[in-house]
Amino acid sequence: MGEEQGLKAKKEDFKAWYAEVIKQAELIEHTRVSGCMVFRPWAYFMWEQIQKYFNKEIKKLGVENLYFPMLIPKSIIEKEEGHIKGFKAEVAWVTKGGDSKLEEPLAIRPTSESVMYDIFSKWIRSWRDLPLKINQWCNIVRWEFKTPTPFLRNREFLWQEGHTVYASKKDAEEEVLKILRLYEKIFKELFAVPVIMGKKTPKEKFAGADYSTSIEAILPDGKTIQAATSHHLGQGFAKAFGISYLDKDGKRKLPYQNSWGISTRSLGVVIIAHGDDKGLVLPPALAKYQAVIVPIYTNKSKDLVLEEARALLRSLKGVRAYLDDSDKSPGWKFNHWELKGVPLRIEIGERDLKANQVVVVKRTGEKKIIKRSSLNVKALLKEVHDELYNKALDVLNSKIKTVYNKKELYDAIKSGFVAKSCWCGDESHEDELKEKLGAKSANMPFSEKLFSDKCAFCGKKAKYVVLWSRQY
Ligand SMILES: [Zn+2]
């Protein structure tokens, strides 16, 4: 475990810091296939917390979980033209079974619209079959050719994909936003990360969608990351897959569809947003252990201290607490649990027994001595959550620069900011920005109103407010 020492400083060498922290904190293990990694229990637990929370909320909306197979016949995945165009470069194919060549190649799902909607066309016959609301938790394969980065850019990752079908466009569009707000809530309440809700520019929308909405997080280096998306698909897929229903008026109609997802990419946001030079800093809602008790004793006081530490553990009801009674030194334990990001450390030693107190150290920095009788771990965890959230909110607010012309816009991005500008809607500005700075539109925030009548790029009439950024 000596290798746990010596994390690179996050600010100085971010890439090295990230690679080391996810490995040493036992979140992931690399495998022999590049871009395909093991989600170790410490990371998988976080994913399970997201699942628990999200399942509860979508079930309230009448969404049911199910499971579709991962193999999609070529003829099916190619049915909706815009859709396959968007994914073609990253689809992995199964072409052989044993030694024999398959008659039709099978795509490994890069997303499940096609395989699902082919079946939806059988399930949906009349207005009585609507709305249809389903969700699945599964793995996805997208054969990225950029360098894979664990969580952020994996070839295989985990997600949920919700797919719904409505008779009314209005109902479908309302749901798009309802789900987006739910994702925002997950980021706020579980991740302690504020995000920006908005609409993607047409260029950045999901392949085959009418429009896409997203939540975007801004990380300390000024890059943004698309944290979750909710799409309104309109009727394009219904047309392509022959989904129609007989309405009350006896007429056959096309329904409106949505799809929405959050993936294990979001865990990368948590790691980058909160981590520091000592390692991970986990928000309490995602930490497998929210508090770790470290007993400090001599040979003579060992039994007595351990006995009290066990009693303390038993008293922490409704908290995911762990007593580290291993034979490692207290200093080793401090480093280890800090590296793994545990929100609270509770130290209990011989002196503390006598004084009827414990020493509490928050992973966010503060250390205090607290009387046993007034120890409120849940309140302390809430403090840690709020501190993390507020710090991330400061980052978000300090990293956005409002710009009025092209020079300001390019300068802002070059110096590590997210540029907020008014835009005329011309996609050639997006192409140029991508080519020159490797930056793109993040989204068009719902909360923003036009603050200039001129497009920052060309001076023509502005129609939208856009966030431009370098992105993960
Ligand atoms: Zn313009």
XYZ file of C-alpha atoms and ligand atoms in Angstrom:
473
model
C 0.000 0.000 0.000
C 3.082 2.227 -0.022
C 2.134 3.239 -3.554
C -0.689 5.266 -2.066
C 1.806 7.994 -1.311
C 2.742 10.748 -3.691
C -0.301 11.887 -5.637
C 0.594 14.566 -8.174
C -0.746 18.022 -7.364
C -4.132 18.398 -9.039
C -3.476 21.905 -10.332
C -0.006 21.231 -11.686
C -0.526 17.952 -13.477
C -4.225 17.271 -13.720
C -3.963 14.276 -16.041
C -1.511 12.462 -13.786
C -3.505 13.388 -10.685
C -6.704 12.011 -12.198
C -5.087 8.788 -13.402
C -3.524 8.162 -9.991
C -6.463 9.128 -7.838
C -8.990 6.855 -9.533
C -6.556 3.947 -9.343
C -5.277 4.478 -5.806
C -8.696 5.222 -4.351
C -9.743 1.830 -5.754
C -12.444 3.183 -8.040
C -11.270 1.445 -11.190
C -8.940 -1.136 -12.630
C -7.776 -1.062 -16.222
C -8.242 -4.210 -18.295
C -6.497 -5.526 -21.400
C -9.047 -3.807 -23.632
C -8.361 -0.103 -23.824
C -11.334 1.969 -22.711
C -13.005 -0.942 -20.922
C -12.484 -0.791 -17.180
C -13.553 -2.493 -13.993
C -15.868 -0.424 -11.816
C -14.626 -1.488 -8.409
C -16.993 -1.592 -5.395
C -16.067 1.913 -4.201
C -17.179 3.325 -7.576
C -20.039 0.904 -8.173
C -21.562 1.863 -4.829
C -21.854 5.442 -6.105
C -23.599 4.206 -9.228
C -26.013 2.206 -7.053
C -26.891 5.350 -5.082
C -27.744 7.088 -8.339
C -29.839 4.105 -9.429
C -31.724 4.026 -6.147
C -32.529 7.713 -6.253
C -33.447 7.816 -9.925
C -35.555 4.638 -9.846
C -37.624 6.009 -7.000
C -38.262 9.276 -8.819
C -39.081 7.877 -12.270
C -41.421 5.288 -10.788
C -43.418 8.201 -9.369
C -43.750 9.386 -12.991
C -45.100 5.998 -14.038
C -41.913 4.804 -15.766
C -41.258 1.047 -15.639
C -37.883 -0.666 -15.836
C -37.265 -3.398 -18.397
C -34.387 -4.832 -20.398
C -33.669 -5.049 -24.121
C -30.870 -7.142 -25.693
C -27.556 -5.507 -26.577
C -27.307 -6.860 -30.153
C -29.039 -4.913 -32.904
C -29.347 -6.192 -36.508
C -27.683 -3.903 -39.057
C -30.946 -3.357 -40.945
C -32.643 -2.118 -37.754
C -29.947 0.244 -36.519
C -29.753 1.801 -39.996
C -33.480 2.533 -40.242
C -33.419 6.130 -39.013
C -30.932 7.897 -41.242
C -29.928 10.836 -39.059
C -29.511 8.525 -36.105
C -27.089 6.035 -37.679
C -25.107 8.864 -39.251
C -24.405 10.220 -35.779
C -23.167 6.896 -34.442
C -21.664 5.130 -37.450
C -18.044 5.849 -36.593
C -18.304 4.375 -33.118
C -20.411 1.243 -33.509
C -18.732 -2.089 -32.657
C -19.996 -5.051 -34.667
C -20.395 -8.776 -34.087
C -19.797 -10.474 -37.415
C -19.001 -14.069 -36.442
C -20.527 -16.770 -34.277
C -17.837 -19.334 -33.571
C -16.223 -19.918 -36.952
C -19.180 -19.045 -39.113
C -19.889 -15.644 -40.516
C -23.265 -14.182 -39.495
C -25.747 -13.562 -42.295
C -26.402 -10.099 -40.938
C -23.869 -8.224 -38.787
C -25.093 -7.313 -35.313
C -24.302 -3.955 -33.760
C -23.467 -3.788 -30.076
C -25.812 -1.066 -28.818
C -24.335 2.431 -28.833
C -27.826 3.461 -27.580
C -31.128 1.559 -27.862
C -33.570 3.710 -29.835
C -33.538 1.436 -32.874
C -33.824 -1.921 -31.109
C -36.576 -0.605 -28.853
C -38.636 1.308 -31.393
C -38.721 -1.657 -33.736
C -40.538 -3.465 -30.906
C -42.603 -0.421 -29.854
C -44.231 -0.586 -33.287
C -45.727 -3.920 -32.186
C -46.800 -2.717 -28.760
C -48.457 0.507 -29.804
C -51.708 0.062 -31.716
C -54.300 2.366 -30.217
C -54.517 5.523 -28.093
C -55.070 3.176 -25.155
C -51.450 2.003 -25.408
C -50.171 5.533 -24.721
C -48.266 6.924 -23.004
C -45.623 4.204 -22.981
C -42.869 4.933 -20.447
C -39.936 2.607 -19.988
C -36.376 2.760 -18.736
C -33.441 0.401 -18.764
C -30.151 0.245 -16.864
C -27.487 -1.286 -19.057
C -24.040 -1.108 -20.590
C -23.264 0.750 -23.794
C -20.369 0.334 -26.221
C -19.098 3.266 -28.265
C -15.816 2.607 -29.989
C -14.129 5.911 -29.210
C -11.005 6.643 -31.183
C -9.828 9.448 -28.966
C -7.685 8.410 -26.025
C -10.011 6.750 -23.540
C -10.192 8.416 -20.118
C -11.793 6.376 -17.330
C -15.386 7.470 -16.588
C -15.206 10.432 -18.988
C -14.466 8.599 -22.212
C -14.901 4.853 -21.932
C -15.565 2.471 -24.780
C -17.907 0.541 -22.542
C -19.855 2.404 -19.876
C -23.046 2.100 -17.840
C -26.140 4.235 -18.035
C -29.865 4.401 -17.835
C -31.867 5.187 -20.929
C -35.479 6.224 -20.613
C -37.745 6.003 -23.659
C -41.274 7.339 -23.717
C -44.044 7.659 -26.292
C -46.909 10.160 -26.087
C -49.976 10.994 -28.120
C -49.514 14.690 -27.399
C -46.462 16.759 -28.246
C -47.157 18.981 -25.265
C -47.074 16.075 -22.799
C -43.861 14.776 -24.360
C -42.166 18.160 -24.175
C -43.213 18.654 -20.575
C -41.570 15.376 -19.687
C -38.287 16.378 -21.372
C -37.966 19.200 -18.846
C -39.289 17.207 -15.908
C -36.526 14.657 -16.424
C -33.882 17.337 -16.961
C -34.863 18.910 -13.641
C -34.589 15.492 -12.040
C -31.023 15.177 -13.341
C -30.281 18.612 -11.963
C -31.607 17.456 -8.596
C -29.377 14.386 -8.663
C -26.374 16.623 -9.226
C -27.380 18.966 -6.455
C -28.462 16.468 -3.828
C -26.194 13.483 -4.469
C -23.168 14.996 -6.201
C -23.088 18.439 -4.526
C -22.434 19.899 -7.966
C -24.444 22.802 -9.446
C -25.202 22.508 -13.152
C -26.606 24.660 -15.939
C -29.803 23.525 -17.634
C -30.303 24.452 -21.248
C -30.964 23.473 -24.830
C -28.193 22.151 -27.078
C -27.515 24.025 -30.301
C -28.883 22.089 -33.319
C -25.333 21.084 -34.226
C -24.787 19.410 -30.853
C -28.188 17.742 -30.498
C -28.649 13.980 -30.282
C -28.586 12.228 -33.658
C -32.166 11.930 -34.865
C -33.717 14.206 -32.211
C -35.873 17.286 -32.820
C -33.925 18.947 -30.042
C -31.840 18.025 -27.012
C -31.596 19.527 -23.563
C -28.690 19.018 -21.204
C -27.226 19.822 -17.850
C -23.647 21.041 -18.019
C -21.159 21.198 -15.181
C -18.196 23.576 -15.137
C -15.080 22.068 -13.634
C -12.254 23.912 -11.853
C -10.110 24.045 -15.015
C -12.836 25.931 -16.873
C -13.827 23.004 -19.076
C -17.447 21.939 -19.170
C -18.863 18.458 -19.194
C -22.254 17.379 -20.455
C -23.571 15.625 -17.382
C -26.917 14.250 -18.605
C -29.294 14.761 -21.522
C -33.013 14.676 -22.195
C -34.144 14.642 -25.840
C -37.381 15.334 -27.620
C -37.376 13.055 -30.642
C -40.500 14.422 -32.266
C -42.031 12.010 -34.804
C -38.943 11.132 -36.838
C -38.302 7.781 -35.210
C -42.008 6.922 -35.195
C -42.024 7.480 -38.941
C -38.866 5.452 -39.532
C -39.945 2.538 -37.327
C -43.630 2.495 -38.237
C -44.965 3.396 -34.800
C -48.515 4.676 -35.134
C -51.777 4.454 -33.209
C -55.475 4.584 -33.885
C -56.839 7.652 -32.116
C -60.251 8.131 -30.508
C -61.450 9.841 -33.683
C -60.712 6.713 -35.695
C -57.673 8.243 -37.427
C -54.190 6.706 -37.507
C -51.577 9.049 -36.050
C -47.876 9.281 -35.312
C -46.929 9.620 -31.637
C -44.204 11.855 -30.117
C -41.162 10.378 -28.448
C -38.492 11.237 -25.897
C -35.296 9.612 -24.724
C -33.103 10.607 -21.787
C -30.010 9.352 -20.021
C -27.374 9.739 -17.363
C -24.217 7.643 -17.421
C -21.225 6.656 -15.327
C -19.531 9.623 -16.960
C -21.207 11.636 -14.224
C -18.932 9.969 -11.648
C -16.001 11.626 -13.389
C -17.649 14.977 -12.666
C -17.741 14.219 -8.929
C -14.106 13.137 -8.893
C -12.863 16.212 -10.751
C -15.177 18.742 -9.123
C -14.313 17.890 -5.518
C -11.016 15.967 -5.484
C -7.871 17.551 -4.019
C -4.179 16.818 -3.592
C -4.918 14.236 -0.882
C -7.273 12.295 -3.135
C -11.006 11.936 -3.619
C -13.472 14.079 -1.735
C -16.836 12.340 -1.816
C -20.157 13.985 -1.177
C -21.822 12.101 1.710
C -24.699 10.834 -0.428
C -22.322 8.869 -2.664
C -19.758 7.637 -0.138
C -19.938 3.982 0.803
C -18.557 4.959 4.193
C -19.757 8.380 5.271
C -17.752 8.296 8.482
C -14.742 6.233 9.479
C -13.843 5.773 13.119
C -10.117 5.565 13.798
C -9.223 4.334 17.281
C -5.919 5.573 18.696
C -4.417 3.438 21.416
C -1.320 2.039 23.088
C -0.941 -1.650 23.855
C -2.212 -0.921 27.322
C -5.297 1.048 26.332
C -6.159 -1.004 23.234
C -9.032 -3.063 24.662
C -10.670 -0.147 26.364
C -10.426 2.202 23.336
C -11.664 -0.461 20.929
C -14.588 -1.255 23.159
C -15.599 2.421 23.199
C -15.035 2.722 19.437
C -17.417 -0.198 18.887
C -19.992 1.401 21.144
C -19.616 4.619 19.149
C -20.110 2.733 15.885
C -23.299 1.129 17.208
C -24.606 4.528 18.256
C -24.307 5.991 14.744
C -27.750 5.037 13.534
C -28.743 5.797 9.955
C -25.158 6.639 8.969
C -22.881 4.479 6.820
C -20.069 4.282 9.359
C -17.037 2.011 9.500
C -14.650 1.233 12.316
C -11.096 0.769 11.062
C -9.746 -1.566 13.749
C -7.027 -2.991 11.488
C -3.462 -3.149 12.810
C -2.265 -0.281 10.563
C -0.996 2.896 12.229
C -3.401 5.824 12.767
C -1.355 7.923 10.330
C -1.710 5.288 7.620
C -5.446 5.120 8.227
C -5.813 8.907 8.041
C -4.099 8.973 4.642
C -5.958 5.945 3.347
C -9.463 7.198 4.126
C -8.626 10.702 2.994
C -7.435 9.285 -0.317
C -10.718 7.397 -0.646
C -12.636 10.587 0.049
C -14.562 9.574 3.185
C -16.453 12.723 4.297
C -15.828 12.394 8.055
C -13.120 10.912 10.226
C -13.865 10.371 13.885
C -10.820 9.808 16.062
C -11.186 8.316 19.496
C -8.228 7.850 21.861
C -7.512 7.253 25.515
C -7.556 10.964 26.308
C -10.906 11.351 24.529
C -12.441 8.561 26.606
C -11.572 10.388 29.795
C -12.939 13.680 28.481
C -15.983 11.985 26.977
C -15.242 13.479 23.553
C -14.143 12.629 20.014
C -12.047 14.443 17.431
C -13.913 14.961 14.164
C -12.103 15.838 10.939
C -14.135 16.823 7.895
C -12.675 15.824 4.542
C -13.330 19.425 3.542
C -10.736 20.514 6.099
C -12.145 21.467 9.483
C -11.135 19.682 12.665
C -13.111 19.921 15.895
C -13.351 18.351 19.306
C -16.912 17.386 20.105
C -18.473 16.078 23.322
C -19.888 12.607 22.808
C -23.281 13.753 24.018
C -23.523 16.440 21.340
C -22.032 14.482 18.432
C -24.473 14.792 15.512
C -22.933 12.976 12.572
C -25.857 13.579 10.233
C -25.591 17.325 10.782
C -21.840 17.180 10.158
C -22.415 15.288 6.909
C -24.888 17.941 5.844
C -22.202 20.563 6.536
C -19.730 18.684 4.319
C -22.315 18.447 1.536
C -23.092 22.166 1.730
C -19.423 23.141 1.801
C -18.751 21.073 -1.306
C -21.766 22.476 -3.102
C -20.956 26.078 -2.275
C -17.359 25.678 -3.357
C -18.465 24.171 -6.668
C -20.987 26.978 -7.062
C -18.183 29.529 -6.643
C -16.257 27.740 -9.392
C -19.290 27.786 -11.657
C -19.901 31.486 -11.108
C -16.265 32.529 -11.388
C -15.610 30.575 -14.588
C -18.220 32.198 -16.811
C -17.155 35.318 -18.682
C -19.736 37.419 -20.473
C -18.389 38.478 -23.869
C -19.601 40.853 -26.576
C -17.254 40.338 -29.517
C -15.197 37.623 -31.141
C -11.884 38.679 -29.637
C -13.277 38.650 -26.108
C -14.884 35.302 -26.774
C -11.719 33.643 -28.081
C -9.573 35.226 -25.345
C -11.928 34.009 -22.615
C -11.750 30.413 -23.823
C -7.991 30.565 -24.344
C -7.517 31.705 -20.767
C -9.596 28.899 -19.269
C -13.058 30.418 -19.052
C -16.470 29.509 -20.351
C -17.585 32.296 -22.676
C -21.192 33.450 -22.517
C -22.275 35.311 -25.634
C -25.232 36.192 -27.760
C -25.356 34.300 -31.051
C -27.127 34.669 -34.362
C -27.577 30.929 -34.930
C -25.021 30.607 -37.747
C -23.333 27.205 -37.467
C -20.221 28.339 -39.298
C -19.185 30.202 -36.114
C -19.319 26.867 -34.285
C -17.188 25.198 -36.966
C -14.597 27.935 -36.809
C -14.440 27.894 -33.018
C -13.977 24.147 -33.019
C -11.252 24.296 -35.612
C -9.343 27.164 -34.012
C -9.703 26.434 -30.295
C -11.193 22.950 -30.029
C -14.166 24.531 -28.273
C -17.893 23.976 -28.781
C -21.227 25.195 -27.580
C -22.124 23.677 -24.206
C -25.758 24.704 -24.168
C -28.143 27.637 -24.357
C -29.068 28.189 -20.708
C -32.784 28.422 -19.915
C -32.041 31.003 -17.247
C -30.419 33.515 -19.635
C -32.063 36.306 -21.584
C -30.517 38.085 -24.591
C -28.174 40.729 -23.185
C -27.054 42.163 -26.517
C -28.789 42.473 -29.879
C -25.576 41.594 -31.704
C -24.001 38.185 -32.322
C -20.549 38.188 -30.675
C -19.021 36.502 -33.737
C -20.384 38.551 -36.629
C -22.385 41.458 -35.231
C -25.604 40.349 -36.959
C -28.875 40.101 -35.088
C -28.556 37.828 -32.057
C -31.206 35.227 -31.266
C -29.760 33.050 -28.506
C -27.464 33.110 -25.489
C -24.856 30.348 -25.659
C -22.104 29.029 -23.399
C -18.943 28.232 -25.379
C -16.268 26.063 -23.824
C -13.581 23.472 -24.076
C -15.136 20.204 -23.003
C -14.447 16.808 -21.512
Zn -23.238 35.483 -36.047
